[in-house]
Coordinates of C-alpha atoms and ligand atoms in Angstrom, one line a residue:
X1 CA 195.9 118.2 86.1
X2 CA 193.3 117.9 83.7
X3 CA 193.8 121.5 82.0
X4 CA 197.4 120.8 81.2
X5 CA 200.5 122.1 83.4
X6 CA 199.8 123.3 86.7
X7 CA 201.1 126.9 88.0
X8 CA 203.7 127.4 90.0
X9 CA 201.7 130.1 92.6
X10 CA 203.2 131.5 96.4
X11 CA 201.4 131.3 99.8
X12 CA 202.4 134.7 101.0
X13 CA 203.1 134.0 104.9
X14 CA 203.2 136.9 107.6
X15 CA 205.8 139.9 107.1
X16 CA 209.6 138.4 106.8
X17 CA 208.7 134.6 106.5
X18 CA 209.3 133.7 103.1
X19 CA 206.1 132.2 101.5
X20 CA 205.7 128.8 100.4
X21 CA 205.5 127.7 97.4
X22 CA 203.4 124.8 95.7
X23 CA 201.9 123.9 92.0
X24 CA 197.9 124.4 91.2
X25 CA 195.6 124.2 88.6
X26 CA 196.3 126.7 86.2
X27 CA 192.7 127.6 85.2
X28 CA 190.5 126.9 88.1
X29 CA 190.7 129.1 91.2
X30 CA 188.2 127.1 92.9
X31 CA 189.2 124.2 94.8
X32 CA 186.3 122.7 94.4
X33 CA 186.1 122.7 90.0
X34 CA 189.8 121.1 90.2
X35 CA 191.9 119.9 93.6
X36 CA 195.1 119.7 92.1
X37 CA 197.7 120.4 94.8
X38 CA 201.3 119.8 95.2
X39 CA 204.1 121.3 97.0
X40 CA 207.2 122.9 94.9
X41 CA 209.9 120.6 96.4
X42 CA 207.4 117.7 97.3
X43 CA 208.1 114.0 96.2
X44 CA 205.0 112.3 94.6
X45 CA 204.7 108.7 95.1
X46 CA 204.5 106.2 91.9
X47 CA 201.3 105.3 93.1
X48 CA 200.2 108.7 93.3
X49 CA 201.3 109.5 90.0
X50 CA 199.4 106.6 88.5
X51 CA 196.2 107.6 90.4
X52 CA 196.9 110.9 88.8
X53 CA 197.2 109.9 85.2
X54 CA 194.0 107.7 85.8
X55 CA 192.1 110.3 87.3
X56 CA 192.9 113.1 84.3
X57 CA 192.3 110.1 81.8
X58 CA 188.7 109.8 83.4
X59 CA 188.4 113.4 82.9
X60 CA 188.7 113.9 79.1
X61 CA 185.7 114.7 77.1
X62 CA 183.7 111.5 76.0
X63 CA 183.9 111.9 72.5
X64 CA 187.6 113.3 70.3
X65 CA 187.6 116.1 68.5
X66 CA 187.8 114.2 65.5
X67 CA 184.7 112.1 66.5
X68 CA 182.7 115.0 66.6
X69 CA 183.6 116.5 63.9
X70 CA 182.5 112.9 62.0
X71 CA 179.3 113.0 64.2
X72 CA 179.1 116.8 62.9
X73 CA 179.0 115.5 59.1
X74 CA 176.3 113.3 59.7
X75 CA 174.5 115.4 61.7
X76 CA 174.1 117.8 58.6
X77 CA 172.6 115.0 56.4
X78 CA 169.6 114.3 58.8
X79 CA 166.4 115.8 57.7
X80 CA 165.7 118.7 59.7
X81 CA 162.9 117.0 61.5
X82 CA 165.8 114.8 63.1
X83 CA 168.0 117.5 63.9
X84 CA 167.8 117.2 68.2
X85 CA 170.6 118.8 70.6
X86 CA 170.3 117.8 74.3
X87 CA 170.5 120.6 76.5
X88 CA 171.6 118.8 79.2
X89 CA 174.7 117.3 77.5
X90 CA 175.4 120.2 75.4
X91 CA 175.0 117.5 73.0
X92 CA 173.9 117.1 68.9
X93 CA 172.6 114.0 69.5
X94 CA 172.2 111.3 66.4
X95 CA 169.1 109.3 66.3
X96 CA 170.7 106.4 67.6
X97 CA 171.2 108.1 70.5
X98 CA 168.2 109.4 71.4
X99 CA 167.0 106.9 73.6
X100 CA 169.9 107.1 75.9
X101 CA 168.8 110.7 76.4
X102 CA 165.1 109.9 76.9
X103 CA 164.4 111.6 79.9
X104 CA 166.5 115.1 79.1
X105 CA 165.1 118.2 77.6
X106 CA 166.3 118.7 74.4
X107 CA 165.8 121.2 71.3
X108 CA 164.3 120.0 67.6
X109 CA 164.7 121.0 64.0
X110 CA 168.3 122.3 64.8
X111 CA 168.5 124.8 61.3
X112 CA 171.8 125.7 59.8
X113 CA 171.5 129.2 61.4
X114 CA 171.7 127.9 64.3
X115 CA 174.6 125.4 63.4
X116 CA 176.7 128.6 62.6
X117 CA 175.9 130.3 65.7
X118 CA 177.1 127.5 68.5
X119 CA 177.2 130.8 71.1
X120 CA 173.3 131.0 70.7
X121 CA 172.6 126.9 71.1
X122 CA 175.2 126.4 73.8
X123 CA 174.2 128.2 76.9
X124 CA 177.0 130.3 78.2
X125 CA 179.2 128.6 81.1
X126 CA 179.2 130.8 84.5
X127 CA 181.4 129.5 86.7
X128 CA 182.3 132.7 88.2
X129 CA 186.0 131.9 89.1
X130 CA 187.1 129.6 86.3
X131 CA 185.0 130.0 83.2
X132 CA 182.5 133.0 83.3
X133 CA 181.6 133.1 79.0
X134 CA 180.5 136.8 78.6
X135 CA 179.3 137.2 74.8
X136 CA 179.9 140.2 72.7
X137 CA 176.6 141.7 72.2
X138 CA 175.8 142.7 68.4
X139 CA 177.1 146.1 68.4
X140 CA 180.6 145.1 69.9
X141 CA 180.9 141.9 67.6
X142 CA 180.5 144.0 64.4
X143 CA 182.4 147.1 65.5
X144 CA 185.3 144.5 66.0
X145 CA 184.7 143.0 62.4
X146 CA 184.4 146.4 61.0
X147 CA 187.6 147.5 62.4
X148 CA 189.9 144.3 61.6
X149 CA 188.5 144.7 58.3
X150 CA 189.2 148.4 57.9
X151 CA 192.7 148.1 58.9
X152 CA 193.2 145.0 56.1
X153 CA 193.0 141.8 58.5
X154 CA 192.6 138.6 56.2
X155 CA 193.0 135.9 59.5
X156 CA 191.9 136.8 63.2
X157 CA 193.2 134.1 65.8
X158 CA 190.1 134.1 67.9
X159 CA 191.6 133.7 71.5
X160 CA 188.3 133.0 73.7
X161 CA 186.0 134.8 71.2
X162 CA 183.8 132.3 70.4
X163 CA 181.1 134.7 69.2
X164 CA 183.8 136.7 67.0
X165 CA 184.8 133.6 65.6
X166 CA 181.1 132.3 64.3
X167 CA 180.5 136.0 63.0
X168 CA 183.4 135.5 60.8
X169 CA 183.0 131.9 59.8
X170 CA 179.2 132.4 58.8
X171 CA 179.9 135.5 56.6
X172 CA 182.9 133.6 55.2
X173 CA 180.3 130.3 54.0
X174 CA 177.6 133.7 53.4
X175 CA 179.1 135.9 51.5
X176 CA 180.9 135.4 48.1
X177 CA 183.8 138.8 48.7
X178 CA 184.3 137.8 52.3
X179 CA 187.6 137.0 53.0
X180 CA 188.5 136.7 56.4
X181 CA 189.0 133.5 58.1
X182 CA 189.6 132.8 61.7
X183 CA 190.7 129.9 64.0
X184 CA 189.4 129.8 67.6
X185 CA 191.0 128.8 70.2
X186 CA 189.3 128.4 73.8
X187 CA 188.9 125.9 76.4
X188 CA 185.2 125.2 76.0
X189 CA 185.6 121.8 74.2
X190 CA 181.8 121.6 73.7
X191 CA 182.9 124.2 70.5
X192 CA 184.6 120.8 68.8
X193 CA 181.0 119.8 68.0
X194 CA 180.7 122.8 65.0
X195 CA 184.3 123.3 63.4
X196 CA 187.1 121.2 62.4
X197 CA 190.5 121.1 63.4
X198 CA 191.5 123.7 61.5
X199 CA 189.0 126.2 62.7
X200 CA 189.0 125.2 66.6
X201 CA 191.7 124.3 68.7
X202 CA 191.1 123.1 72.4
X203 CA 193.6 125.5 74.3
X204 CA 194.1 126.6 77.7
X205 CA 195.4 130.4 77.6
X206 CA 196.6 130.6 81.2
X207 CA 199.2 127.9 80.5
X208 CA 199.6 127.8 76.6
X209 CA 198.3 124.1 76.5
X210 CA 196.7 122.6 73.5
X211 CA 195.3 119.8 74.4
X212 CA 195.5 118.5 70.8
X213 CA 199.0 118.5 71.3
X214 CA 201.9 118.8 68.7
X215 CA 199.2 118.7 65.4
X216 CA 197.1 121.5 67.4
X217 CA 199.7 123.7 68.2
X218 CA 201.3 123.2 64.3
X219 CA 198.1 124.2 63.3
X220 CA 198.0 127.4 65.3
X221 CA 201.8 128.0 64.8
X222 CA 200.4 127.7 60.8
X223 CA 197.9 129.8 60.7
X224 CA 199.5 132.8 62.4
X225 CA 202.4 132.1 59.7
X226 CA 200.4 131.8 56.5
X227 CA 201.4 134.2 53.9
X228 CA 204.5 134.7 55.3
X229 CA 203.2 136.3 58.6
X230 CA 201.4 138.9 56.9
X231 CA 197.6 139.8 57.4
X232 CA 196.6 138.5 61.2
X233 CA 195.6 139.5 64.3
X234 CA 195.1 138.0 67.5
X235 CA 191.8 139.0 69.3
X236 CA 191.7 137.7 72.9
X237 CA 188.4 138.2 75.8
X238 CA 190.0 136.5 78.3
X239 CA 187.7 135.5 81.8
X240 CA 188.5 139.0 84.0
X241 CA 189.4 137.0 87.1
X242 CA 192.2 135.4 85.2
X243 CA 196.0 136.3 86.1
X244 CA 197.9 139.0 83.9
X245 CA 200.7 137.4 84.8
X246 CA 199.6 133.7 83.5
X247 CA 197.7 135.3 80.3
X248 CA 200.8 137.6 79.5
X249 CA 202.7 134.1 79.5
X250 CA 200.4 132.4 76.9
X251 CA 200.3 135.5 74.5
X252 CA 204.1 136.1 74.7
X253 CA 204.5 132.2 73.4
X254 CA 201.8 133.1 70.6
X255 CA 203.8 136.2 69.4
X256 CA 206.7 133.9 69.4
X257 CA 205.3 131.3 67.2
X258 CA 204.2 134.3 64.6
X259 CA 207.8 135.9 65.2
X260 CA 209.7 133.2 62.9
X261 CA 207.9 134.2 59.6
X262 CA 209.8 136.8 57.6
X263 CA 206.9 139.5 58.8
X264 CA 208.1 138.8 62.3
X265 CA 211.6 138.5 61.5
X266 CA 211.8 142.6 61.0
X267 CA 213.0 144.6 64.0
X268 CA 210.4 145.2 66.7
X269 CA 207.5 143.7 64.9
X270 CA 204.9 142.5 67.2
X271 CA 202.5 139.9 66.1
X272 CA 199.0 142.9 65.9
X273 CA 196.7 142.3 69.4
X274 CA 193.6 143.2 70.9
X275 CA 193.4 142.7 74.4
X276 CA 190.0 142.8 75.7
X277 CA 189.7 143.7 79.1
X278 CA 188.3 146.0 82.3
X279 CA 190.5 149.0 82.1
X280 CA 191.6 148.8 85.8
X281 CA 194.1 146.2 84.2
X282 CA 195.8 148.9 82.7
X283 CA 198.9 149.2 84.3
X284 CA 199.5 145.4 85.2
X285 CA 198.8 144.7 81.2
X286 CA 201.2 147.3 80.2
X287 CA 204.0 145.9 83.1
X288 CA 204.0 143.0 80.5
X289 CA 203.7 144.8 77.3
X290 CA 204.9 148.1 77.2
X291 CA 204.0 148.7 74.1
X292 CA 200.3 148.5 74.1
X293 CA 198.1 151.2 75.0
X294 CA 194.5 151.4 75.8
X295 CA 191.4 152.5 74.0
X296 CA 188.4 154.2 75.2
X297 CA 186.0 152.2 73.7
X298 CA 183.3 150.2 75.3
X299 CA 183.4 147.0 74.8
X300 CA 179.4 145.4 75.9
X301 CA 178.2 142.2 76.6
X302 CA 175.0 140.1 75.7
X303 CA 174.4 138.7 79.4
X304 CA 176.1 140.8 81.5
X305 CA 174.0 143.1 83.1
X306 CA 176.4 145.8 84.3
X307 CA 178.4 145.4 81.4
X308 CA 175.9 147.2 79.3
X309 CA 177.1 150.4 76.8
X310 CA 175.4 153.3 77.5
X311 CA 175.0 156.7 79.1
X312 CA 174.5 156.4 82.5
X313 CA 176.6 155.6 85.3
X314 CA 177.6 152.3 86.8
X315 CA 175.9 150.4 84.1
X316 CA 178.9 151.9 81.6
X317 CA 181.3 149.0 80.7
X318 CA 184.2 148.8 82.3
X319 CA 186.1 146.5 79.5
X320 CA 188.3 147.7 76.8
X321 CA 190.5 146.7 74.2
X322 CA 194.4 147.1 74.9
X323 CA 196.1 146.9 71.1
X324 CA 200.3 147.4 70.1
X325 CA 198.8 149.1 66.7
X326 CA 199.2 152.6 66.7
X327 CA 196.2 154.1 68.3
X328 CA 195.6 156.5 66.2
X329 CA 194.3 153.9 63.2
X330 CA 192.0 152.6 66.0
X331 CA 188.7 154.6 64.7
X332 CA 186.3 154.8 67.0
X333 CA 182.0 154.8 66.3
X334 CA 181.7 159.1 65.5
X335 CA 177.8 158.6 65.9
X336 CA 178.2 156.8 69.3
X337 CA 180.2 160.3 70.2
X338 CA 183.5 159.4 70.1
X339 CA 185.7 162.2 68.5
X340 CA 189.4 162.6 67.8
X341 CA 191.9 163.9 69.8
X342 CA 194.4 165.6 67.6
X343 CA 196.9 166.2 70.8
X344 CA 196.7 162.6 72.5
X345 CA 196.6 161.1 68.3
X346 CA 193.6 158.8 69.3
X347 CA 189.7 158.4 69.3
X348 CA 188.3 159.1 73.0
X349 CA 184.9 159.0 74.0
X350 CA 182.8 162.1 74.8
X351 CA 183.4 162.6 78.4
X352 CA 186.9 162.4 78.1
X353 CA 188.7 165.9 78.5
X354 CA 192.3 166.7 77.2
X355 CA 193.5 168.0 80.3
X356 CA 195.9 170.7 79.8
X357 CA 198.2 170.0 83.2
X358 CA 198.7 166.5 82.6
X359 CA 198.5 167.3 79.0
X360 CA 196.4 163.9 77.6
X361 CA 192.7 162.8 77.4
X362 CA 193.1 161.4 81.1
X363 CA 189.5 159.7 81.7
X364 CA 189.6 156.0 81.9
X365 CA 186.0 155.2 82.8
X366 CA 184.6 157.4 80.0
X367 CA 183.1 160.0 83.2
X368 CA 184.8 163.6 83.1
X369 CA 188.1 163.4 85.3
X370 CA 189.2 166.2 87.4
X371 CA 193.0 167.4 88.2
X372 CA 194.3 166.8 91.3
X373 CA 197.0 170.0 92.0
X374 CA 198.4 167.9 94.8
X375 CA 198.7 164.3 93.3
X376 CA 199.6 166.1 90.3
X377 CA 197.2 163.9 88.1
X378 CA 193.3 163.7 86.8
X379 CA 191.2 161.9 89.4
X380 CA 187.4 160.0 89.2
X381 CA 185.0 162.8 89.6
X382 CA 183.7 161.1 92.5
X383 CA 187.3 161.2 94.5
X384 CA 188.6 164.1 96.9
X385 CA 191.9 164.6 98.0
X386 CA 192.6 163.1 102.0
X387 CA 195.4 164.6 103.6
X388 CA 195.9 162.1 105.8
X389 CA 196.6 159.4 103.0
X390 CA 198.0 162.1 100.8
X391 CA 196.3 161.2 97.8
X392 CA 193.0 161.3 96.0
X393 CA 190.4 158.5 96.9
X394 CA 186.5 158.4 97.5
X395 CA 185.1 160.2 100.4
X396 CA 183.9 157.5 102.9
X397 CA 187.0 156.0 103.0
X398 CA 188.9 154.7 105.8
X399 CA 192.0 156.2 106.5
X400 CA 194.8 153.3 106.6
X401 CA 197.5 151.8 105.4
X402 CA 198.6 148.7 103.8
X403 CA 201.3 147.4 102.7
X404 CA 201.1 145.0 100.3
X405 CA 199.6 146.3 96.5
X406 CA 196.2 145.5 95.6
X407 CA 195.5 142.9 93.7
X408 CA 193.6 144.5 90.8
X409 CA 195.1 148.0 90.5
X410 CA 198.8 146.8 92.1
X411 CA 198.4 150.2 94.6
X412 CA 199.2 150.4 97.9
X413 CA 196.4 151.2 100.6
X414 CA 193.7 149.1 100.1
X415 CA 193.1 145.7 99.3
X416 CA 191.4 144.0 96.4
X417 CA 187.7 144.2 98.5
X418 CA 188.0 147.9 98.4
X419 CA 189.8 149.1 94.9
X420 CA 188.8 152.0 94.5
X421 CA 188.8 150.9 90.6
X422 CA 185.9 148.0 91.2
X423 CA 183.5 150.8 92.6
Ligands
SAH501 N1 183.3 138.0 74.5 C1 183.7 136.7 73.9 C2 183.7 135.6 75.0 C3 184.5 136.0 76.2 S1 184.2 135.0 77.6 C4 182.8 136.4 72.8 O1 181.7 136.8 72.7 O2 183.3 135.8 71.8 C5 185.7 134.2 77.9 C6 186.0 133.1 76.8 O3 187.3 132.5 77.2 C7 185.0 132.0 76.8 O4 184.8 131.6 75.5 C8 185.7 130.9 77.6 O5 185.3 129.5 77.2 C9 187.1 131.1 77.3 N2 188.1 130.7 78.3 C10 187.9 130.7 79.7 N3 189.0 130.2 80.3 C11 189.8 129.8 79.3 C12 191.1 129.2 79.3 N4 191.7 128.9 80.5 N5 191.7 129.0 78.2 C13 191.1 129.3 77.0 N6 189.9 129.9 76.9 C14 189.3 130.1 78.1
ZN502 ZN1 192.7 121.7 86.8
ZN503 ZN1 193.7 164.4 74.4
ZN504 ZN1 195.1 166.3 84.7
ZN505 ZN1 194.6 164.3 95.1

């Protein structure tokens, strides 16, 4: 389909008949944003095929990447008064074309500022199931810049972290000791109009596609290996209805790429990540990568508006960042309270208690968790423990069973519309 390979997903039929299994699009969940459809074993006529190929052909962006970053260069010689960027095309436009886009709104006197910070121009995409962009708000973006610079990072592959990625780039064109340099790589082509080929690489993370093909992916596979491996970081934000499974996929062929420099070469060495994500993901992320572990802080989001840091309940973010460094070089904001737990060798935030029974700081959503005697484990302080489904679980639940996991926590009991991790 357009987005590059397809997925290879399951229809799961009723108890004992085996489900059937066909190819979609790996990035849209919505029929409606791309129809691609085939059966596993299904034959696809010629003439389908070639309706196929015409049909993705007809759905590439209108300009290359190299054509916009030409259109970029001359963009930056026009006075400021002729600095326009249509809003309706997500466009920088060039006098020449402004008649075309008479009749759409547009924005004037386009000033380098805004040139390094494409996350502020563009407005954010919010397609729910395919492409929800939630941006870092100010206090996240830095703490992350703060931290990869603390621990010695000199390159951060920016995996759908647009707004990480202009931080970096403006300080690095700002600021005479900066030296950090990143390369983003996200599916929002509209990001080709602001950075070259070496700094932006049209990507799809749920199937590992570049769409700039070989050259793209040698770019990527060069960067990671610069300086013999040595000195970078992946930093990923991925959209949270995305599959673990899929994501897990892309990141494992990243690590690969990095894993042939000399760095990588060394027993065990794992290319350094940060996994940003809701922490209900926890034990699908670690089913993948065992050797990451979570962190308590909270990461918070410009236009999400239960996403937001702060003190009181449900408007606490639920995202995190999973990492493979050792978690006690993670430091975490002291005057935001988070404090060090010399037992559990990690930063924790202020509501988490080091529970003595289970012996570890055992909050997840930052609340204070209680122990459970009979499930033998800390529990949400909201949850009480239901004999009849013999475990912990909120009080105005119904009592039945189902078989099959949930699809966001992988537990048995509930489905997806009632996690008791989404509440
Ligand atoms: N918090 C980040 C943005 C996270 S939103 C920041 O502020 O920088 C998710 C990002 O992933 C968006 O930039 C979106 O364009 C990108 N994205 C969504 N689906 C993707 C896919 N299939 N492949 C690559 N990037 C994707
Ligand atoms: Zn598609
Ligand atoms: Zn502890
Ligand atoms: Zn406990
Ligand atoms: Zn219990």
């Amino acid at each position: 389909c357009p987005l590059g390979p397809a997925l290879l997903f399951v229809k799961t039929g009723q108890e004992n008949t085996e489900g059937r299994r066909f190819y979609a699009c790996s990035a849209c969940r919505d029929r409606k944003d791309c129809n691609f459809f085939q059966w596993e074993n299904e034959k696809v006529s010629e003439t389908r095929l070639a309706a196929r190929e015409e049909y993705n052909r007809n759905h590439q962006p209108s300009f290359t990447h190299g054509q916009n970053v030409e259109r970029y260069k001359d963009f930056v010689l026009l006075p400021l008064s002729k600095r326009r960027f249509c809003q309706e095309c997500q466009q920088l436009l060039l006098p020449a074309e402004w008649e075309k886009h008479s009749d759409h709104q547009f924005r004037c006197d386009i000033s380098t500022a805004q040139l390094r910070s494409p996350s502020r121009l563009l407005y954010p995409l919010e397609n729910k199931k395919t492409n929800a962009q939630y941006l870092f708000a100010d206090r996240s973006c830095q703490f992350l810049l703060d931290l990869i610079i603390d621990l010695g990072f000199r390159r951060v592959l920016s995996v759908g972290t647009p707004r990480l990625h202009e931080m970096i780039q403006s300080k690095d064109s700002q600021e005479e000791d900066f030296r950090v340099r990143s390369l983003l790589l996200d599916i929002d082509f509209r990001y080709s109009q602001f950075y070259t080929e070496d700094e932006f690489c049209h990507y799809n993370m749920f199937n590992h596609h570049f769409f700039g093909g070989e050259v793209a992916s040698e770019t990527c596979r060069k960067f990671l290996c610069e300086d013999n491996g040595e000195g970078v970081i992946m930093i990923t934000d991925p959209p949270f209805g995305g599959l673990v499974e899929a994501l897990a996929f892309s990141f494992k062929k990243l690590m690969a790429m990095w894993k042939e420099t000399e760095k990588g070469g060394h027993n065990n060495q794992e290319l350094p990540i940060f996994w940003i994500f809701p922490y209900f993901f926890e034990s699908r992320i670690l089913e993948f990568f065992p050797s990451f572990s979570m962190m308590d802080y909270q990461v918070d989001y410009d236009n999400h508006a239960l996403y937001k840091h702060g003190k009181t309940g449900r408007r606490q973010s639920p995202v995190r960042i999973f990492t493979n460094l050792t978690p006690s070089k993670i430091v975490l904001p002291v005057e935001e309270g988070y404090r060090f737990c010399a037992i559990c060798q990690r930063y924790v935030s202020p509501g988490n208690q080091h529970c003595e029974i289970c012996n570890s700081c055992t909050s997840k959503d930052g609340r204070r968790w209680k122990h459970c005697v009979l499930c033998q484990k800390c529990v949400k302080p909201s949850w009480f423990h239901c004999d009849n489904c013999n475990c912990c679980t909120l009080q105005n639940h119904t009592c039945e069973k189902t078989d099959a996991g949930c699809f966001v926590c992988g537990k048995s009991g509930h489905k997806r519309s009632t996690c008791p991790s989404l509440s």
